[in-house]
Coordinates of C-alpha atoms in Angstrom, one line a residue:
X151 CA 18.3 35.9 -8.8
X152 CA 15.6 34.3 -6.8
X153 CA 12.2 33.5 -8.4
X154 CA 9.6 36.1 -7.4
X155 CA 7.0 33.5 -6.8
X156 CA 7.2 29.9 -5.4
X157 CA 6.6 27.2 -7.9
X158 CA 3.3 26.2 -6.1
X159 CA 1.3 27.9 -3.5
X160 CA -1.8 26.4 -1.9
X161 CA -3.5 28.7 0.6
X162 CA -6.6 28.4 2.7
X163 CA -7.8 25.2 1.0
X164 CA -11.1 23.9 2.3
X165 CA -13.0 20.7 1.2
X166 CA -16.2 19.3 2.6
X167 CA -17.7 15.9 2.0
X168 CA -21.1 14.7 3.3
X169 CA -20.6 14.4 7.1
X170 CA -16.9 15.2 7.2
X171 CA -14.6 18.2 6.7
X172 CA -11.7 16.7 4.8
X173 CA -9.6 19.9 4.5
X174 CA -9.7 22.8 6.9
X175 CA -7.7 25.9 5.9
X176 CA -4.7 24.0 4.7
X177 CA -1.6 25.6 3.2
X178 CA 1.4 24.3 1.3
X179 CA 4.3 26.1 -0.6
X180 CA 6.6 24.2 -3.0
X181 CA 9.8 25.8 -4.2
X182 CA 11.4 25.0 -7.6
X183 CA 14.0 22.2 -7.5
X184 CA 13.1 20.9 -4.1
X185 CA 11.4 17.8 -2.6
X186 CA 8.6 18.7 -0.2
X187 CA 7.3 15.9 2.0
X188 CA 3.7 15.8 3.0
X189 CA 3.0 13.8 6.1
X190 CA 0.1 12.9 8.4
X191 CA -1.9 9.9 9.7
X192 CA -4.3 8.1 7.4
X193 CA -7.3 10.4 7.0
X194 CA -5.3 13.5 7.7
X195 CA -6.2 14.9 4.3
X196 CA -2.9 14.5 2.3
X197 CA -4.3 12.7 -0.7
X198 CA -7.4 14.9 -0.7
X199 CA -5.2 18.0 -0.8
X200 CA -3.2 16.6 -3.8
X201 CA -6.5 15.6 -5.5
X202 CA -7.6 19.2 -5.3
X203 CA -4.3 20.2 -6.9
X204 CA -4.6 17.6 -9.6
X205 CA -8.2 18.4 -10.5
X206 CA -9.8 15.2 -9.3
X207 CA -11.6 17.2 -6.6
X208 CA -12.4 20.9 -6.7
X209 CA -11.7 22.8 -3.5
X210 CA -14.7 24.6 -1.8
X211 CA -12.6 27.6 -1.1
X212 CA -8.9 28.8 -1.1
X213 CA -6.4 29.6 -3.8
X214 CA -3.9 27.5 -5.8
X215 CA -1.2 29.4 -7.7
X216 CA 1.5 28.0 -10.0
X217 CA 4.4 30.5 -10.4
X218 CA 2.2 33.2 -9.0
X219 CA -0.7 32.6 -11.5
X220 CA -4.0 31.4 -9.9
X221 CA -5.3 28.1 -11.4
X222 CA -8.4 26.0 -10.9
X223 CA -8.2 22.7 -12.6
X224 CA -11.5 20.9 -13.2
X225 CA -10.0 17.6 -14.3
X226 CA -6.6 15.8 -14.4
X227 CA -6.1 16.5 -18.1
X228 CA -5.9 20.3 -17.4
X229 CA -3.4 19.7 -14.6
X230 CA -1.2 17.6 -16.8
X231 CA -1.4 20.2 -19.6
X232 CA -0.2 22.8 -17.1
X233 CA 2.8 20.8 -15.9
X234 CA 1.3 19.0 -12.9
X235 CA 1.7 15.2 -12.8
X236 CA 0.9 12.7 -10.1
X237 CA 2.1 9.1 -9.3
X238 CA -0.9 7.6 -7.4
X239 CA -0.5 5.1 -4.6
X240 CA -3.1 2.8 -6.1
X241 CA -2.0 2.0 -9.7
X242 CA -4.7 2.6 -12.3
X243 CA -3.3 1.1 -15.5
X244 CA -4.4 -0.9 -18.6
X245 CA -2.6 -4.1 -17.7
X246 CA -3.6 -6.0 -20.9
X247 CA -1.7 -3.4 -23.0
X248 CA 2.0 -2.9 -23.3
X249 CA 4.2 -0.4 -21.5
X250 CA 4.3 2.2 -24.3
X251 CA 0.6 2.1 -24.7
X252 CA 0.2 2.9 -21.1
X253 CA 2.7 5.8 -21.3
X254 CA 1.0 7.5 -24.2
X255 CA -2.7 6.6 -23.7
X256 CA -4.8 9.5 -24.9
X257 CA -1.9 11.4 -26.6
X258 CA -0.4 8.9 -29.0
X259 CA 2.3 10.3 -31.2
X260 CA 1.2 10.4 -34.9
X261 CA 2.8 10.6 -38.3
X262 CA 0.7 11.6 -41.3
X263 CA -2.4 11.6 -39.1
X264 CA -1.9 8.0 -38.0
X265 CA -0.6 6.6 -34.7
X266 CA 3.2 5.9 -35.1
X267 CA 4.2 2.7 -33.3
X268 CA 7.9 3.5 -34.2
X269 CA 7.9 7.0 -32.8
X270 CA 6.1 5.8 -29.6
X271 CA 8.7 3.0 -29.2
X272 CA 11.6 5.5 -29.6
X273 CA 10.2 8.0 -27.2
X274 CA 9.4 5.4 -24.6
X275 CA 12.8 3.9 -24.9
X276 CA 14.4 7.4 -24.4
X277 CA 12.4 8.1 -21.3
X278 CA 13.1 4.6 -19.7
X279 CA 16.8 4.8 -20.5
X280 CA 17.0 8.4 -19.1
X281 CA 15.5 7.1 -15.9
X282 CA 17.6 3.9 -16.0
X283 CA 14.4 1.8 -15.9
X284 CA 15.2 -1.6 -17.5
X285 CA 11.8 -2.5 -19.0
X286 CA 10.9 -3.4 -22.6
X287 CA 8.5 -0.8 -24.0
X288 CA 6.6 -3.6 -25.8
X289 CA 6.2 -5.8 -22.6
X290 CA 2.6 -6.4 -21.5
X291 CA 2.2 -4.4 -18.4
X292 CA 0.3 -7.1 -16.5
X293 CA 3.3 -9.4 -16.9
X294 CA 5.5 -7.0 -14.9
X295 CA 5.9 -7.1 -11.1
X296 CA 4.1 -4.5 -9.0
X297 CA 7.4 -2.7 -8.6
X298 CA 8.0 -2.7 -12.3
X299 CA 4.5 -1.3 -12.9
X300 CA 5.2 1.4 -10.3
X301 CA 8.4 2.4 -12.2
X302 CA 6.4 2.6 -15.5
X303 CA 3.9 4.9 -13.7
X304 CA 6.8 7.1 -12.6
X305 CA 8.1 7.2 -16.2
X306 CA 4.6 8.2 -17.5
X307 CA 4.5 11.1 -15.0
X308 CA 8.0 12.3 -16.1
X309 CA 6.9 11.9 -19.8
X310 CA 4.6 14.9 -19.4
X311 CA 7.7 17.1 -18.7
X312 CA 6.0 18.1 -15.5
X313 CA 7.4 21.0 -13.4
X314 CA 5.4 19.8 -10.4
X315 CA 5.4 16.1 -9.7
X316 CA 3.4 14.4 -6.8
X317 CA 4.5 11.0 -5.5
X318 CA 1.8 9.3 -3.3
X319 CA 3.5 6.4 -1.4
X320 CA 5.8 5.6 -4.3
X321 CA 7.9 3.1 -2.4
X322 CA 5.2 0.9 -0.8
X323 CA 5.8 -1.8 -3.4
X324 CA 9.6 -1.3 -3.9
X325 CA 12.6 -3.2 -2.5
X326 CA 15.5 -1.3 -0.9
X327 CA 17.4 -1.5 -4.3
X328 CA 14.4 -0.1 -6.1
X329 CA 14.0 2.7 -3.5
X330 CA 17.6 3.7 -4.1
X331 CA 16.9 3.8 -7.8
X332 CA 13.8 5.9 -7.3
X333 CA 15.9 8.4 -5.2
X334 CA 18.4 8.6 -8.0
X335 CA 15.5 9.6 -10.3
X336 CA 14.2 12.1 -7.8
X337 CA 17.6 13.7 -7.4
X338 CA 18.0 13.9 -11.2
X339 CA 14.6 15.7 -11.5
X340 CA 15.5 18.0 -8.6
X341 CA 18.7 19.0 -10.4
X342 CA 16.5 19.9 -13.5
X343 CA 14.4 22.3 -11.4
X344 CA 11.3 20.0 -10.9
X345 CA 9.4 20.6 -7.7
X346 CA 8.2 17.4 -6.1
X347 CA 5.7 16.6 -3.4
X348 CA 6.4 13.3 -1.7
X349 CA 3.8 11.5 0.5
X350 CA 5.1 8.7 2.5
X351 CA 4.7 7.1 6.0
X352 CA 8.3 5.9 5.9
X353 CA 10.1 8.5 8.1
X354 CA 13.6 7.4 7.3
X355 CA 12.9 8.0 3.6
X356 CA 11.4 11.4 4.3
X357 CA 14.4 12.6 6.3
X358 CA 16.7 11.2 3.6
X359 CA 15.2 12.7 0.5
X360 CA 13.2 15.8 1.4
X361 CA 14.1 19.4 1.7
X362 CA 11.0 20.5 3.7
X363 CA 8.3 18.7 5.5
X364 CA 4.6 19.8 5.9
X365 CA 2.6 17.9 8.5
X366 CA -1.2 17.6 8.6
X367 CA -3.5 16.3 11.2
X368 CA -7.3 15.7 11.1
X369 CA -7.7 17.7 7.9
X370 CA -5.8 20.7 9.2
X371 CA -2.3 22.2 8.7
X372 CA 0.2 21.7 11.6
X373 CA 3.6 22.9 10.4
X374 CA 6.2 23.3 7.7
X375 CA 9.8 22.7 8.7
X376 CA 13.2 22.1 7.1
X377 CA 13.8 18.3 7.0
X378 CA 17.3 18.8 8.5
X379 CA 15.7 20.3 11.6
X380 CA 13.3 17.4 12.3
X381 CA 13.7 14.0 14.1
X382 CA 11.6 10.9 13.7
X383 CA 10.1 11.4 17.2
X384 CA 9.2 15.1 16.5
X385 CA 7.4 14.1 13.2
X386 CA 5.4 11.4 15.1
X387 CA 4.5 13.8 17.8
X388 CA 3.2 16.4 15.4
X389 CA 1.4 13.8 13.2
X390 CA -0.5 12.1 16.1
X391 CA -0.7 15.0 18.6
X392 CA 0.9 12.8 21.3
X393 CA 4.1 10.9 22.1
X394 CA 4.4 7.3 20.8
X395 CA 7.3 5.8 22.8
X396 CA 7.2 2.3 21.4
X397 CA 6.6 1.4 17.7
X398 CA 5.5 -2.1 18.6
X399 CA 3.1 -3.2 21.4
X400 CA 4.4 -5.5 24.1
X401 CA 3.9 -9.2 23.1
X402 CA 1.3 -10.9 25.4
X403 CA 0.8 -14.1 23.3
X404 CA 1.9 -17.6 24.4
X405 CA 3.0 -20.0 21.7
X406 CA 1.5 -23.4 22.1
X407 CA 1.3 -26.7 20.3
X408 CA 1.4 -27.1 16.5
X409 CA -2.0 -26.2 14.9
X410 CA -1.2 -26.4 11.2
X411 CA 1.4 -28.4 9.3
X412 CA 2.3 -27.7 5.7
X413 CA 4.3 -30.5 3.9
X414 CA 5.9 -30.1 0.5
X415 CA 3.6 -27.4 -0.8
X416 CA 4.2 -26.7 -4.5
X417 CA 2.1 -24.4 -6.8
X418 CA 0.8 -25.5 -10.2
X419 CA 1.8 -22.6 -12.4
X420 CA 5.4 -21.2 -12.5
X421 CA 6.7 -18.9 -11.2
X422 CA 5.5 -20.2 -7.9
X423 CA 6.5 -21.9 -4.6
X424 CA 8.4 -25.2 -4.6
X425 CA 8.4 -27.8 -1.8
X426 CA 7.6 -25.5 1.2
X427 CA 7.2 -27.3 4.6
X428 CA 6.7 -25.7 8.0
X429 CA 4.6 -25.7 11.2
X430 CA 2.4 -23.0 12.6
X431 CA 1.6 -23.1 16.3
X432 CA -1.4 -22.0 18.4
X433 CA -0.9 -18.3 19.4
X434 CA 2.0 -17.8 17.1
X435 CA 2.8 -14.9 14.8
X436 CA 4.9 -16.3 12.0
X437 CA 6.5 -13.7 9.8
X438 CA 7.3 -14.3 6.1
X439 CA 10.3 -12.5 4.8
X440 CA 12.0 -12.4 1.4
X441 CA 13.0 -10.2 -1.5
X442 CA 10.7 -9.0 -4.3
X443 CA 10.0 -12.2 -6.4
X444 CA 10.6 -14.6 -3.5
X445 CA 6.9 -15.8 -3.8
X446 CA 5.8 -14.7 -0.3
X447 CA 2.4 -13.8 -1.6
X448 CA 2.1 -17.0 -3.6
X449 CA 2.7 -19.0 -0.4
X450 CA -0.3 -17.4 1.3
X451 CA -2.4 -17.8 -1.9
X452 CA -1.6 -21.5 -2.2
X453 CA -2.5 -22.1 1.5
X454 CA -5.8 -20.2 1.0
X455 CA -6.8 -21.9 -2.2
X456 CA -6.6 -18.8 -4.2
X457 CA -3.8 -20.3 -6.3
X458 CA -3.9 -23.9 -7.6
X459 CA -1.7 -26.4 -5.7
X460 CA 0.2 -28.9 -7.7
X461 CA 1.4 -31.1 -4.8
X462 CA 1.8 -31.0 -1.0
X463 CA -0.5 -31.4 2.0
X464 CA -1.9 -29.2 4.7
X465 CA -2.9 -30.7 8.1
X466 CA -5.0 -29.0 10.9
X467 CA -4.5 -30.7 14.3
X468 CA -3.1 -33.7 12.5
X469 CA -6.1 -34.0 10.1
X470 CA -5.5 -33.5 6.4
X471 CA -7.6 -30.7 4.8
X472 CA -8.1 -29.6 1.3
X473 CA -8.4 -25.8 0.6
X474 CA -9.3 -26.2 -3.0
X475 CA -11.0 -22.8 -3.1
X476 CA -11.1 -19.7 -0.9
X477 CA -14.7 -20.6 0.0
X478 CA -13.5 -24.0 1.3
X479 CA -10.6 -22.3 3.1
X480 CA -12.9 -19.9 4.9
X481 CA -15.0 -22.9 6.0
X482 CA -11.8 -24.5 7.3
X483 CA -11.1 -21.4 9.5
X484 CA -8.7 -19.4 7.2
X485 CA -8.8 -15.7 6.3
X486 CA -6.6 -13.9 3.8
X487 CA -5.9 -10.2 3.8
X488 CA -4.5 -9.5 0.2
X489 CA -1.6 -7.3 -0.7
X490 CA -3.4 -5.3 -3.4
X491 CA -6.2 -3.6 -1.4
X492 CA -7.8 -1.9 -4.4
X493 CA -7.6 -4.8 -6.8
X494 CA -8.5 -7.7 -4.6
X495 CA -9.6 -6.3 -1.2
X496 CA -12.4 -3.8 -1.5
X497 CA -15.6 -3.4 -3.4
X498 CA -15.0 0.3 -4.1
X499 CA -18.5 1.6 -4.9
X500 CA -20.2 -0.4 -2.1
X501 CA -20.6 0.9 1.4
X502 CA -18.5 0.2 4.5
X503 CA -21.3 -2.0 5.8
X504 CA -21.3 -4.2 2.6
X505 CA -17.5 -4.4 2.6
X506 CA -17.3 -5.4 6.2
X507 CA -19.9 -8.2 6.1
X508 CA -19.4 -9.7 2.6
X509 CA -17.4 -12.7 4.0
X510 CA -19.8 -13.3 6.9
X511 CA -23.2 -13.1 5.4
X512 CA -24.2 -16.4 6.9
X513 CA -24.4 -14.6 10.3
X514 CA -26.3 -11.7 8.8
X515 CA -29.5 -13.7 8.0
X516 CA -32.8 -14.2 9.6
X517 CA -35.0 -16.9 8.2
X518 CA -32.6 -17.4 5.2
X519 CA -32.8 -13.7 4.2
X520 CA -30.2 -10.9 4.7
X521 CA -31.2 -9.0 7.8
X522 CA -30.2 -5.3 7.4
X523 CA -30.2 -4.8 11.2
X524 CA -27.6 -7.6 11.6
X525 CA -25.5 -6.1 8.8
X526 CA -25.5 -2.7 10.5
X527 CA -24.6 -4.2 13.8
X528 CA -21.6 -6.0 12.4
X529 CA -20.6 -3.0 10.4
X530 CA -20.7 -0.8 13.5
X531 CA -18.7 -3.4 15.4
X532 CA -16.0 -3.2 12.7
X533 CA -16.0 0.7 12.7
X534 CA -15.8 0.8 16.5
X535 CA -13.3 -2.0 17.2
X536 CA -11.1 -1.1 14.2
X537 CA -11.4 2.7 15.0
X538 CA -12.4 3.4 11.4
X539 CA -12.6 7.1 10.7
X540 CA -15.9 7.6 8.8
X541 CA -19.1 9.6 9.1
X542 CA -21.3 6.6 8.6
X543 CA -21.4 2.8 7.9
X544 CA -23.2 3.9 4.7
X545 CA -20.2 5.7 3.4
X546 CA -18.7 4.2 0.2
X547 CA -15.4 2.6 1.1
X548 CA -13.6 4.2 -1.8
X549 CA -13.9 7.6 -0.1
X550 CA -11.9 6.4 3.0
X551 CA -8.2 6.8 3.3
X552 CA -6.0 3.7 2.5
X553 CA -5.4 3.0 6.2
X554 CA -9.1 3.1 7.0
X555 CA -9.9 0.8 4.1
X556 CA -7.4 -1.6 5.5
X557 CA -9.0 -1.6 8.9
X558 CA -12.4 -2.4 7.4
X559 CA -11.0 -5.4 5.5
X560 CA -9.3 -6.7 8.7
X561 CA -12.5 -6.2 10.6
X562 CA -14.3 -8.1 7.8
X563 CA -12.1 -11.2 8.4
X564 CA -12.2 -10.9 12.2
X565 CA -16.0 -11.2 11.9
X566 CA -15.6 -14.7 10.5
X567 CA -13.6 -15.7 13.7
X568 CA -10.8 -17.4 11.8
X569 CA -8.3 -19.8 13.3
X570 CA -5.6 -18.9 10.8
X571 CA -5.1 -15.3 9.8
X572 CA -3.0 -14.8 6.6
X573 CA -1.9 -11.2 6.3
X574 CA -0.1 -9.9 3.2
X575 CA 1.6 -6.5 3.8
X576 CA -1.1 -5.5 6.4
X577 CA 0.5 -2.1 7.1
X578 CA 1.5 -1.1 3.6
X579 CA 0.8 2.6 3.0
X580 CA -0.4 3.1 6.6
X581 CA 0.7 5.8 9.1
X582 CA 2.6 5.1 12.3
X583 CA -0.5 5.4 14.6
X584 CA -2.7 3.1 12.5
X585 CA 0.3 0.6 12.2
X586 CA 0.4 0.4 16.0
X587 CA -3.3 -0.4 16.1
X588 CA -2.9 -3.2 13.5
X589 CA 0.1 -4.6 15.4
X590 CA -2.1 -4.6 18.5
X591 CA -4.9 -6.4 16.7
X592 CA -2.4 -9.1 15.5
X593 CA -1.1 -9.5 19.0
X594 CA -4.6 -9.7 20.4
X595 CA -5.5 -12.5 18.0
X596 CA -2.4 -14.4 18.9
X597 CA -3.1 -13.9 22.6
X598 CA -6.5 -15.6 22.0
X599 CA -4.7 -18.6 20.6
X600 CA -5.2 -17.8 16.9
X601 CA -2.5 -18.4 14.4
X602 CA -1.1 -15.5 12.3
X603 CA 1.1 -15.5 9.2
X604 CA 2.4 -12.0 8.3
X605 CA 4.1 -11.1 5.0
X606 CA 6.0 -7.9 5.2
X607 CA 8.7 -6.1 3.3
X608 CA 9.7 -4.1 6.4
X609 CA 12.3 -6.1 8.3
X610 CA 12.0 -4.1 11.6
X611 CA 8.2 -4.8 11.5
X612 CA 8.8 -8.6 11.3
X613 CA 11.4 -8.5 14.1
X614 CA 9.1 -6.3 16.2
X615 CA 5.8 -8.3 16.1
X616 CA 6.7 -11.9 15.1
X617 CA 7.7 -15.0 17.1
X618 CA 9.5 -16.7 14.3
X619 CA 10.3 -15.6 10.7
X620 CA 10.1 -17.9 7.6
X621 CA 12.4 -16.7 4.9
X622 CA 11.5 -17.3 1.2
X623 CA 14.1 -17.2 -1.6
X624 CA 13.1 -17.6 -5.2
X625 CA 10.0 -19.7 -4.4
X626 CA 11.7 -22.0 -1.9
X627 CA 11.9 -21.9 1.9
X628 CA 15.4 -20.8 2.9
X629 CA 15.0 -21.3 6.6
X630 CA 13.0 -20.3 9.7
X631 CA 14.6 -18.1 12.4
X632 CA 13.6 -17.0 15.9
X633 CA 12.7 -13.4 15.8
X634 CA 14.3 -12.6 19.2
X635 CA 17.6 -14.1 18.3
X636 CA 18.1 -13.2 14.7
X637 CA 19.3 -10.1 12.8
X638 CA 18.5 -8.4 9.6
X639 CA 21.8 -9.6 8.2
X640 CA 20.9 -13.3 8.8
X641 CA 17.5 -12.8 7.2
X642 CA 19.0 -11.1 4.1
X643 CA 21.6 -13.9 3.8
X644 CA 18.8 -16.5 3.8
X645 CA 16.7 -14.4 1.4
X646 CA 19.5 -14.6 -1.3
X647 CA 20.1 -18.3 -0.7
X648 CA 18.5 -19.6 -3.9
X649 CA 18.9 -16.5 -6.2

């Protein structure tokens, strides 16, 4: 017999923030034991809708029902107690504590009125083993990889025995093997009758894992369709309201003479890079590929002076330089867009204007003092040139979508007019339309003769926007290939060379 009511019904949901209507009469219906994908460009309102469900925001109007019963959660604790759990895109964990502390924070199991470390360990072990997650419950969370921490967050959500589980960009930090593992977990939960809402910009994943797809655009509801009846092109058309025929802009850059030469670069503290040597040319987009743990990020951090170099040399136009610190690197014409936007990219409580100009304050001064007029001018340039969706330059950056935050940070670095742009996962968690805009920005910089290094976990992206691809394997450079004449198979073979 069919259930009389859907597991979750959200009808006529509206949410207004100062200067912007984030949700306009949005609807979503989730059935028991299904995966319901939620798609839309950055700023479409997906995360806002889920935050209304989870009690982080309170909707201005509309109705949310779970199994036919109206609910209005005023905080996440209420949502969790009523069987709604959420795995957030930006991890918010206590990294100095161990895995089991993070799982049971605020609800520690007790025995005789005291917290029981033994019970906590056993319960954590049971959940991790059930989900086939190979992590020690007593491991310090901060010592795990980003993907390992993501799996712990998923285990935490499952530990609440939730009947509704929301995944917000769960695979943005995962390798292909880890994505396959996540899908096994999702299928297991679906078989148990759990209803899941899955937010992702990766359309191949959406079509592979979901039963139904709801698409949003500009804060409004567009459609709900069975996943089997959708194609990638149709999803894109509905998301952006127009056809996007090419995923990558045409390359207009011309690769010139060598600008930077790296010789024998080795990091100080293991695990790190070892004896990496390569050249970067004027007007070139050099991709950096590799598996999780290949030390791609560490390569950029050592070049930028964010990590301590043990040995090796960097030359610019044949002249040796020393990027001892990020400040020195910026003076030498370098810029680094970090992988972890929230942890190392934005100043969340500060405005867009402050975030956009923080690296270029020397050009925002008059008579040695910060000139507010110049700050506003540079912020407006960032908003206009990066096409940032925001009501004002005064808006706190934390209230923007992830993609719009990323655009502000890229704009911040372009204001410094760098010669070498180091980009670590620049399109992570970003929709197809915003991705195209960022690809175009990278191409434009290269066309101006600037040098770009791009770390990406998406192989088609590297093949689509790069001139050459440097492949890392276990901290060592496994080779450099021509993007036009290589294949994903060749890159994967190199990526496993030193495993």
